[in-house]
Tab-separated table of N, CA and C in Angstrom:
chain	number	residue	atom	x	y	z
A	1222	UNK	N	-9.892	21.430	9.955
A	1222	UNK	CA	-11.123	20.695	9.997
A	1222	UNK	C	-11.213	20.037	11.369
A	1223	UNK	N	-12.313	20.392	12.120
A	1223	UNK	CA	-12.048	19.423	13.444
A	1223	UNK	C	-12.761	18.264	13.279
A	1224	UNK	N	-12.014	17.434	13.842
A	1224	UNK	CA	-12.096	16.002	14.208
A	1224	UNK	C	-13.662	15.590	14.941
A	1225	UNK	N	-14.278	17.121	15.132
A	1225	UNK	CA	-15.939	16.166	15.720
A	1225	UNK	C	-16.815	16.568	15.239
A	1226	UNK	N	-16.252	16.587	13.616
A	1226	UNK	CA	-17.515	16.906	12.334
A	1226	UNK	C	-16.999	15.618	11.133
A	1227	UNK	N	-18.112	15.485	10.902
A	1227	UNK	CA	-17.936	14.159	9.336
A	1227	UNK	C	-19.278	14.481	8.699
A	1228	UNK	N	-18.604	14.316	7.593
A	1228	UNK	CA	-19.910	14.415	6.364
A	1228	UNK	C	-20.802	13.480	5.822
A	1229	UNK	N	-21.837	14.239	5.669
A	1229	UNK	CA	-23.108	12.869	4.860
A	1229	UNK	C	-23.655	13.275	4.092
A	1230	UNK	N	-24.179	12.790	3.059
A	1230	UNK	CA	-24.947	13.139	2.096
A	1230	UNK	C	-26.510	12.581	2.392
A	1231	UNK	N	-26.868	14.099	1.830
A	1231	UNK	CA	-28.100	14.383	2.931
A	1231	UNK	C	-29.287	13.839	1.419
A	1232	UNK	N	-29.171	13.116	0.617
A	1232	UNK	CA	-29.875	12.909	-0.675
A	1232	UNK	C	-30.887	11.517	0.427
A	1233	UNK	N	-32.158	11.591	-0.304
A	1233	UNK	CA	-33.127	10.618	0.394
A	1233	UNK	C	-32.356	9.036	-0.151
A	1234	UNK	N	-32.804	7.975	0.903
A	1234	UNK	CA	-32.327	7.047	0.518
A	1234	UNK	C	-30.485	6.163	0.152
A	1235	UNK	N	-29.673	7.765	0.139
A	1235	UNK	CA	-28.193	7.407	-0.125
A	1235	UNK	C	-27.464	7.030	1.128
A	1236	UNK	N	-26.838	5.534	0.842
A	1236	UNK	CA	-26.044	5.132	2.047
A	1236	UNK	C	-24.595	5.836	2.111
A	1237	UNK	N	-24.096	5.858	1.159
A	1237	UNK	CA	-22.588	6.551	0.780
A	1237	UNK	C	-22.405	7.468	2.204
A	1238	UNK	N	-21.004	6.819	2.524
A	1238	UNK	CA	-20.275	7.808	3.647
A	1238	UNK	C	-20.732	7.383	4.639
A	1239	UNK	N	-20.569	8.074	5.920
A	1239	UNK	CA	-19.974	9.709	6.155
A	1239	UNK	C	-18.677	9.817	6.087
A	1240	UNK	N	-18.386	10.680	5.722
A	1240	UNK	CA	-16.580	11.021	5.352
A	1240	UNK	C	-16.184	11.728	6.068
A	1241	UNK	N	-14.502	11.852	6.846
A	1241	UNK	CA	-14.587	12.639	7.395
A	1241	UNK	C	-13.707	13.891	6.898
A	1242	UNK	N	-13.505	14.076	5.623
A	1242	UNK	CA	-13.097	15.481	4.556
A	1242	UNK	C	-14.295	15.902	3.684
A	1243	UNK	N	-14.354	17.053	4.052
A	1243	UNK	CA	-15.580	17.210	3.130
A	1243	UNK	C	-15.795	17.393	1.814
A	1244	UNK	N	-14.518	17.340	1.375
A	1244	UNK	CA	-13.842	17.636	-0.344
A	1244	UNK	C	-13.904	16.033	-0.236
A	1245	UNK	N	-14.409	14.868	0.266
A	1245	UNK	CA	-14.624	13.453	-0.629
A	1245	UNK	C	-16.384	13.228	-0.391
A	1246	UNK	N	-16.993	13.896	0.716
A	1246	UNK	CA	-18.639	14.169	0.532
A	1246	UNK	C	-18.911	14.916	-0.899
A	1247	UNK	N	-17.896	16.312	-1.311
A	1247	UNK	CA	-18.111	17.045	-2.139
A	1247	UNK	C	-18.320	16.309	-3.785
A	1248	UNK	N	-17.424	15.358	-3.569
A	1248	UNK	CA	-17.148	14.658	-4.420
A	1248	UNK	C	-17.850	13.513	-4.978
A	1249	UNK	N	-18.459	12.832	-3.970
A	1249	UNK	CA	-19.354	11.700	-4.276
A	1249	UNK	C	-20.588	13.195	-4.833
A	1250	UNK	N	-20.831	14.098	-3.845
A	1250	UNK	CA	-22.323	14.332	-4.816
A	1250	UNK	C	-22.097	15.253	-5.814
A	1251	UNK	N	-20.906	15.294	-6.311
A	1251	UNK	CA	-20.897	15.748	-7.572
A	1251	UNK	C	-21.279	15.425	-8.966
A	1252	UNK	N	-21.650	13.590	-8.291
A	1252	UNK	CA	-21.478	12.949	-9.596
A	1252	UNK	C	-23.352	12.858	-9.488
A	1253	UNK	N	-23.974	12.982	-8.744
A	1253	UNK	CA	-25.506	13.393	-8.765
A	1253	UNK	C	-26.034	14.285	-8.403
A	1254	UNK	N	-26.907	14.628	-9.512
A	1254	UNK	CA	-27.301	15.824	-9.475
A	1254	UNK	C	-28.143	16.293	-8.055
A	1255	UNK	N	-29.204	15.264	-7.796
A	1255	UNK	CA	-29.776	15.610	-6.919
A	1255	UNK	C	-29.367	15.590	-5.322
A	1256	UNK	N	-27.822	15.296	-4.997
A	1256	UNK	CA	-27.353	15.064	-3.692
A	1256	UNK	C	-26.531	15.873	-3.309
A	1257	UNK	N	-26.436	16.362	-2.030
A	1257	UNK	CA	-26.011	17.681	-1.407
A	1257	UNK	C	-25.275	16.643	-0.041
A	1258	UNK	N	-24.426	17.668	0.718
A	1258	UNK	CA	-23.627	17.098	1.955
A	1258	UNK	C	-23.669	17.794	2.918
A	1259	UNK	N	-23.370	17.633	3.926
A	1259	UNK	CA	-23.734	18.386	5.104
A	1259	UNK	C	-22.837	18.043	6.481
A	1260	UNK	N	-21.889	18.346	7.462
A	1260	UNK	CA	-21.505	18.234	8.242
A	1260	UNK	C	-22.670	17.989	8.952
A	1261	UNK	N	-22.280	17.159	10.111
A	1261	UNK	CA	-22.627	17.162	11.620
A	1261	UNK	C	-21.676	16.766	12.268
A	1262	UNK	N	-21.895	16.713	14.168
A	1262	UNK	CA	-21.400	15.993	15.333
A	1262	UNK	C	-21.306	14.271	14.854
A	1263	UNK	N	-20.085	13.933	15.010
A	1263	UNK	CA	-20.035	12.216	14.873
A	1263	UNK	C	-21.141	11.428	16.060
A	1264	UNK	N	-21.442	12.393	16.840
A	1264	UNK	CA	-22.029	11.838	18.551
A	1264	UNK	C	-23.267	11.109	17.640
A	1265	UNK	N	-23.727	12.345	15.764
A	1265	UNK	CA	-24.674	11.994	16.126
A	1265	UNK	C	-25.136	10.602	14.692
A	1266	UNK	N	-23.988	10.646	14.408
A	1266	UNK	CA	-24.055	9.541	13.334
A	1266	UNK	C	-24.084	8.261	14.234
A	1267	UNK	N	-24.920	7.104	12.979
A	1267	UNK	CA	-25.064	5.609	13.984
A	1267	UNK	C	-23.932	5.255	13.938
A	1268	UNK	N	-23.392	4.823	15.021
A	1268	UNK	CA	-21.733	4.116	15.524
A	1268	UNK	C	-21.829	2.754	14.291
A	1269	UNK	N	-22.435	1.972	14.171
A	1269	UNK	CA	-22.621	1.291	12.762
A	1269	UNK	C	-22.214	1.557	12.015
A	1270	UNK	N	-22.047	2.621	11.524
A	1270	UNK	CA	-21.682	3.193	9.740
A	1270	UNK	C	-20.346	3.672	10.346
A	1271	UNK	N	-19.055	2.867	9.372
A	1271	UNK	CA	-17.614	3.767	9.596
A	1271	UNK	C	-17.270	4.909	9.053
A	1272	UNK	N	-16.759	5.815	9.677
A	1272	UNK	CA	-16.371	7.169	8.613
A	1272	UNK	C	-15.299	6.903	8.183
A	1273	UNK	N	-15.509	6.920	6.671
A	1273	UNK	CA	-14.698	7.165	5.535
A	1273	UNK	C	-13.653	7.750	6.159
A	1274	UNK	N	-12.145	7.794	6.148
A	1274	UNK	CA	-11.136	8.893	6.059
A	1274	UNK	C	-10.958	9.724	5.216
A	1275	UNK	N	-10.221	10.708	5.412
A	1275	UNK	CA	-10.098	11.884	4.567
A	1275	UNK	C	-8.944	11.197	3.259
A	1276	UNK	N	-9.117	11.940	1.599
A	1276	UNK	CA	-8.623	11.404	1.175
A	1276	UNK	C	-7.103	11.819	0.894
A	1277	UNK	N	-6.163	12.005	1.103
A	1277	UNK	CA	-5.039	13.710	0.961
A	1277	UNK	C	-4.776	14.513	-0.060
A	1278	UNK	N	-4.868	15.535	0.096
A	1278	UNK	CA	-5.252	16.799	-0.948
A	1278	UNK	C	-3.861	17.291	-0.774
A	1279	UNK	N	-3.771	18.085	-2.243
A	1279	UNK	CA	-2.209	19.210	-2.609
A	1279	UNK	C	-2.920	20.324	-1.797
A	1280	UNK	N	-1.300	20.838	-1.284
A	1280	UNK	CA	-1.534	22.051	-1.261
A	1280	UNK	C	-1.975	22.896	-1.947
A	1281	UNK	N	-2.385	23.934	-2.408
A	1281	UNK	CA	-2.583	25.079	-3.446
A	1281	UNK	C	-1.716	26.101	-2.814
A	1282	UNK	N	-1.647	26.673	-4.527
A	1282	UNK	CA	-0.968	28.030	-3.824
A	1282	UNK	C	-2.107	29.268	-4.210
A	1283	UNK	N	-2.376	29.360	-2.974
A	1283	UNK	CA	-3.763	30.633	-3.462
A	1283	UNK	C	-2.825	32.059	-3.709
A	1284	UNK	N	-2.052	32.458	-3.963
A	1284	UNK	CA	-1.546	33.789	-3.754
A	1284	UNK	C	-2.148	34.080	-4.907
A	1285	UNK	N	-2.317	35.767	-4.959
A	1285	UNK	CA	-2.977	36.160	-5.683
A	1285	UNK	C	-2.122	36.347	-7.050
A	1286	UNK	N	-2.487	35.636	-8.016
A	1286	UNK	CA	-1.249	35.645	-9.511
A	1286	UNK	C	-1.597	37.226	-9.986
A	1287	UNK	N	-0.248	37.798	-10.257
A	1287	UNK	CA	0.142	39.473	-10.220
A	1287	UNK	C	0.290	39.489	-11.258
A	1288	UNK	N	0.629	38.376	-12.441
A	1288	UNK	CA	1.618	38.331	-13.486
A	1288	UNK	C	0.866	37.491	-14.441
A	1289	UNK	N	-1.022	37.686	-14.242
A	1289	UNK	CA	-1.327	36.766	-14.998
A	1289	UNK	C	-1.303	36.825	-15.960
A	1290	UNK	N	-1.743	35.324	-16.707
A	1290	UNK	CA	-0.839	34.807	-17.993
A	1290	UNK	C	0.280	34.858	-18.581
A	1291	UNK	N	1.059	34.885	-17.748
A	1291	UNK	CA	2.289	34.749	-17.698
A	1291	UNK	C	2.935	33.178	-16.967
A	1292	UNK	N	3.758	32.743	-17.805
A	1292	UNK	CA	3.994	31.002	-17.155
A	1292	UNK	C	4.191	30.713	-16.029
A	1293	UNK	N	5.076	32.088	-15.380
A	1293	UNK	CA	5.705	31.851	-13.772
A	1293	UNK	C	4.771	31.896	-12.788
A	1294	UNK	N	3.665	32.882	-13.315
A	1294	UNK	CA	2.660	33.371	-12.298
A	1294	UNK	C	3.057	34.671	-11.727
A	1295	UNK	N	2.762	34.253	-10.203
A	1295	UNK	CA	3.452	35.452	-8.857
A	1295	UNK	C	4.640	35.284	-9.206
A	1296	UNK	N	5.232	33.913	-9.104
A	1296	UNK	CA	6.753	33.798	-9.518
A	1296	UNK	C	7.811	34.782	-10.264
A	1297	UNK	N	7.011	35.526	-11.346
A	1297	UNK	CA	7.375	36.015	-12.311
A	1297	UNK	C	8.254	37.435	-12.026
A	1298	UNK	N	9.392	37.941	-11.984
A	1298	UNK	CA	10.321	39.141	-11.602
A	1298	UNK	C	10.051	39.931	-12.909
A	1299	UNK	N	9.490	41.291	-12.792
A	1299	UNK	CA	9.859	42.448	-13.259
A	1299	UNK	C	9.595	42.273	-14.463
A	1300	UNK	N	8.770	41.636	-15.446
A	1300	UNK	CA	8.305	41.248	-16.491
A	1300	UNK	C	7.176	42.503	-17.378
Protein backbone atom coordinates (compact mmCIF):
# COMPACT_ATOMS: atom_id res chain seq x y z
CA UNK A 1 0.00 0.00 0.00
CA UNK A 2 1.82 3.26 -0.64
CA UNK A 3 2.12 5.73 1.83
CA UNK A 4 0.65 8.70 -0.65
CA UNK A 5 -2.85 7.21 -0.78
CA UNK A 6 -5.53 7.33 2.31
CA UNK A 7 -9.03 6.59 2.23
CA UNK A 8 -12.39 8.45 2.51
CA UNK A 9 -15.65 7.74 2.41
CA UNK A 10 -17.08 9.29 -0.37
CA UNK A 11 -21.02 9.08 1.27
CA UNK A 12 -22.59 12.89 1.21
CA UNK A 13 -22.20 14.60 4.43
CA UNK A 14 -19.86 11.67 6.31
CA UNK A 15 -16.97 13.03 8.38
CA UNK A 16 -15.48 9.50 9.31
CA UNK A 17 -11.72 9.10 8.36
CA UNK A 18 -9.55 9.26 6.08
CA UNK A 19 -7.76 6.10 6.90
CA UNK A 20 -4.80 5.19 5.80
CA UNK A 21 -5.69 1.04 5.22
CA UNK A 22 -8.29 0.62 3.16
CA UNK A 23 -9.65 -2.62 4.87
CA UNK A 24 -10.67 0.11 7.99
CA UNK A 25 -12.47 2.64 5.11
CA UNK A 26 -13.88 -0.88 3.98
CA UNK A 27 -15.08 -1.35 7.18
CA UNK A 28 -16.66 1.72 8.48
CA UNK A 29 -18.88 1.56 5.15
CA UNK A 30 -19.85 -1.67 5.66
CA UNK A 31 -21.92 -0.87 8.36
CA UNK A 32 -23.99 1.65 5.82
CA UNK A 33 -25.56 0.83 3.26
CA UNK A 34 -25.36 3.84 1.36
CA UNK A 35 -21.39 4.64 1.79
CA UNK A 36 -18.63 3.67 -0.51
CA UNK A 37 -14.59 4.59 -0.11
CA UNK A 38 -12.26 5.71 -2.32
CA UNK A 39 -8.46 6.34 -2.27
CA UNK A 40 -6.81 9.55 -3.14
CA UNK A 41 -3.33 11.68 -2.94
CA UNK A 42 -3.01 12.85 0.92
CA UNK A 43 -1.67 16.33 -1.02
CA UNK A 44 -5.23 16.35 -1.53
CA UNK A 45 -7.03 15.82 1.74
CA UNK A 46 -7.50 19.07 4.21
CA UNK A 47 -4.23 18.94 6.43
CA UNK A 48 -7.05 19.51 9.28
CA UNK A 49 -8.51 16.12 9.26
CA UNK A 50 -5.83 13.38 10.76
CA UNK A 51 -5.48 10.11 8.95
CA UNK A 52 -6.62 7.39 10.83
CA UNK A 53 -3.71 4.65 10.93
CA UNK A 54 -3.90 1.45 9.53
CA UNK A 55 -5.44 -1.07 11.82
CA UNK A 56 -3.02 -4.58 11.72
CA UNK A 57 -4.35 -7.37 9.81
CA UNK A 58 -3.36 -11.47 9.88
CA UNK A 59 -1.72 -12.75 7.42
CA UNK A 60 -3.82 -15.18 5.26
CA UNK A 61 -2.81 -18.05 3.78
CA UNK A 62 -4.25 -17.78 0.23
CA UNK A 63 -2.76 -21.06 -1.17
CA UNK A 64 -4.98 -22.74 -3.07
CA UNK A 65 -6.66 -25.63 -0.48
CA UNK A 66 -5.98 -29.08 -2.66
CA UNK A 67 -7.47 -31.13 0.12
CA UNK A 68 -10.67 -29.41 0.53
CA UNK A 69 -12.68 -30.27 3.41
CA UNK A 70 -10.36 -31.84 4.82
CA UNK A 71 -9.06 -30.30 8.46
CA UNK A 72 -5.36 -29.82 7.37
CA UNK A 73 -6.23 -28.13 4.19
CA UNK A 74 -3.02 -27.82 1.65
CA UNK A 75 -1.40 -29.11 4.78
CA UNK A 76 -2.88 -32.37 4.28
CA UNK A 77 -0.16 -35.47 2.88
CA UNK A 78 -1.46 -38.10 0.59
CA UNK A 79 -4.97 -38.38 1.98
Amino acid sequence: MSEEIAFVCTADGCDEGPWEGSHDAMAHCSEHPDHGYTGMPRSEIDPAREIIPATATRKRDNRNLQHKGHPKGAHAQDD
